[in-house]
PDB file of C-alpha atoms in Angstrom:
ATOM      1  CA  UNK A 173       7.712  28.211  -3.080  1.00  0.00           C
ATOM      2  CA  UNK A 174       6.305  25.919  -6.082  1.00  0.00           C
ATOM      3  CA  UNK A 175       3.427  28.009  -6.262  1.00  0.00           C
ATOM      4  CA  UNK A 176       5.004  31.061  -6.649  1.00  0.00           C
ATOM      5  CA  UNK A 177       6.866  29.269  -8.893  1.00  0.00           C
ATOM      6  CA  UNK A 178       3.652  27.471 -11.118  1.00  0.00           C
ATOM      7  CA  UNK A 179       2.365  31.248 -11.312  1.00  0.00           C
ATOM      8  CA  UNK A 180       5.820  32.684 -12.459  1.00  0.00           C
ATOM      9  CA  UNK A 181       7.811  30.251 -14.595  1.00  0.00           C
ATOM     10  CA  UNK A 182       4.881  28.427 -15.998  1.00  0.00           C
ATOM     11  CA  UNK A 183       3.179  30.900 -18.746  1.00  0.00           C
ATOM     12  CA  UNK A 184      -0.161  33.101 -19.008  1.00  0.00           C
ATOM     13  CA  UNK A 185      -2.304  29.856 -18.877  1.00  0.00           C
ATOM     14  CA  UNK A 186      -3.596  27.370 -16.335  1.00  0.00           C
ATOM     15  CA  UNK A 187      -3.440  24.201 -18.812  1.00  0.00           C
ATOM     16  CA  UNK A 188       0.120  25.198 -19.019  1.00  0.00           C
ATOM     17  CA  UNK A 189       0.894  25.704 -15.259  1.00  0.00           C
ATOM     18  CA  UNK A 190      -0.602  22.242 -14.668  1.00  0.00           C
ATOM     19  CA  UNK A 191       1.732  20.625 -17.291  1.00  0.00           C
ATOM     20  CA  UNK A 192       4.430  22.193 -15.392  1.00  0.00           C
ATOM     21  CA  UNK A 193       3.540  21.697 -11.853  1.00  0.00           C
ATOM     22  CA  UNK A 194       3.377  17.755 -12.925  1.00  0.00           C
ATOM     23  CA  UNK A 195       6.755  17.976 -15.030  1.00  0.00           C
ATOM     24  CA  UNK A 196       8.488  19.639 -11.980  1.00  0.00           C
ATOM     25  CA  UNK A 197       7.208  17.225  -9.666  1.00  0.00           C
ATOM     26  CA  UNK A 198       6.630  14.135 -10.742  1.00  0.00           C
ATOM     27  CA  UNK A 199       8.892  14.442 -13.610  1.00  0.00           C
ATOM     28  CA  UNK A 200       5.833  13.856 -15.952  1.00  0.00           C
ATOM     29  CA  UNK A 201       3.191  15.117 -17.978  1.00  0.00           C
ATOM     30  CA  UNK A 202       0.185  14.595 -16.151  1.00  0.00           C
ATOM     31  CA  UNK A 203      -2.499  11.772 -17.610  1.00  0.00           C
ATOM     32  CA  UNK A 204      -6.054  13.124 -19.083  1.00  0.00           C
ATOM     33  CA  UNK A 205      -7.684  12.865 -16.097  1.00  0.00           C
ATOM     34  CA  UNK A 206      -5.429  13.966 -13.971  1.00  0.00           C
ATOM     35  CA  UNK A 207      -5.044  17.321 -16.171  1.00  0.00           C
ATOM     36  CA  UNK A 208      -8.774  17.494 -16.444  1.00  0.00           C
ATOM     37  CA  UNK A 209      -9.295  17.556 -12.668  1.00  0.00           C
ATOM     38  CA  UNK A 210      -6.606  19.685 -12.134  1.00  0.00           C
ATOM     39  CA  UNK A 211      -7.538  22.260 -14.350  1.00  0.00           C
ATOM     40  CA  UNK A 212     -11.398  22.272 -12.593  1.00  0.00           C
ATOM     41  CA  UNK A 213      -9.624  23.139  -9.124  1.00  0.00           C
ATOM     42  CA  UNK A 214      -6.646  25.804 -10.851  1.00  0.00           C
ATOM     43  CA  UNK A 215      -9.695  27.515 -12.240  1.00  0.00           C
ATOM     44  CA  UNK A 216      -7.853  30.850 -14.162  1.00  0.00           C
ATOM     45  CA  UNK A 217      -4.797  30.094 -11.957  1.00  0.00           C
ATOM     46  CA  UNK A 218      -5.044  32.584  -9.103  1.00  0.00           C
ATOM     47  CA  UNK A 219      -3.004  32.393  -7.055  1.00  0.00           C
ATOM     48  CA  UNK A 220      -4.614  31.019  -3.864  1.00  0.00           C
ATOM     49  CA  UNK A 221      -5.585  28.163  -6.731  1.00  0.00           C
ATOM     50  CA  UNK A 222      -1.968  27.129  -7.181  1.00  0.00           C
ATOM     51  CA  UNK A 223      -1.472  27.179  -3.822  1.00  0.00           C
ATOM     52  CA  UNK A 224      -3.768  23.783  -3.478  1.00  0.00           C
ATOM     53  CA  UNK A 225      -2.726  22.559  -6.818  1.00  0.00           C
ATOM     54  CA  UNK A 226       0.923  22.844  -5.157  1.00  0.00           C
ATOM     55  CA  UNK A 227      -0.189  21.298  -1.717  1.00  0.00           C
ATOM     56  CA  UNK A 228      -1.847  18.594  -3.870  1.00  0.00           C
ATOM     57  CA  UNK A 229       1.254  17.464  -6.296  1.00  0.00           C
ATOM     58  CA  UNK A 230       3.462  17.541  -2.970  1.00  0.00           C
ATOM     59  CA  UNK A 231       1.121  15.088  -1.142  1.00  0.00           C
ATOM     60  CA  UNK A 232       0.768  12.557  -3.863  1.00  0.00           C
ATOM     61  CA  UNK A 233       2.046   9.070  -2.717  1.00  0.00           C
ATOM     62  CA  UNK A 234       3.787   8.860  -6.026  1.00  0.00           C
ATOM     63  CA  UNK A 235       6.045  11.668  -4.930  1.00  0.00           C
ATOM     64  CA  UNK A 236       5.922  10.843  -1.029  1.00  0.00           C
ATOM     65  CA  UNK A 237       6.914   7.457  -1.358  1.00  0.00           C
ATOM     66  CA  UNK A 238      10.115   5.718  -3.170  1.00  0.00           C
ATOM     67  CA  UNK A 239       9.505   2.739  -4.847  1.00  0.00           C
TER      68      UNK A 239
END
């Protein structure tokens, strides 16, 4: 699952697991605020963390929805 993935693929830190989450996903880096807020939920990147980071990225309308 992308979590497992996030905590695997991603590297030792959480800035970098949120960089990849949004690359992955979105197919972008993610903006300063969006990187900011996401690294106050990821925390030290446990895993239950990524789990809600990974619920999060997959319910943004900018990935729901086609333009």
């Amino acid at each position: 699952d992308l979590a497992e993935r996030l905590y695997v693929e991603a590297g030792k830190s959480p800035a970098a697991k949120v960089e990849y989450g949004y690359k992955l996903v979105l197919g972008r880096a993610p903006s300063g605020a969006e990187r900011d807020a996401a690294l106050s939920y990821v925390g030290k990147g446990e895993p239950a963390r990524l789990t809600g980071f990974a619920w999060m990225l997959l319910n943004l309308s900018e990935f729901v929805f086609l333009p």
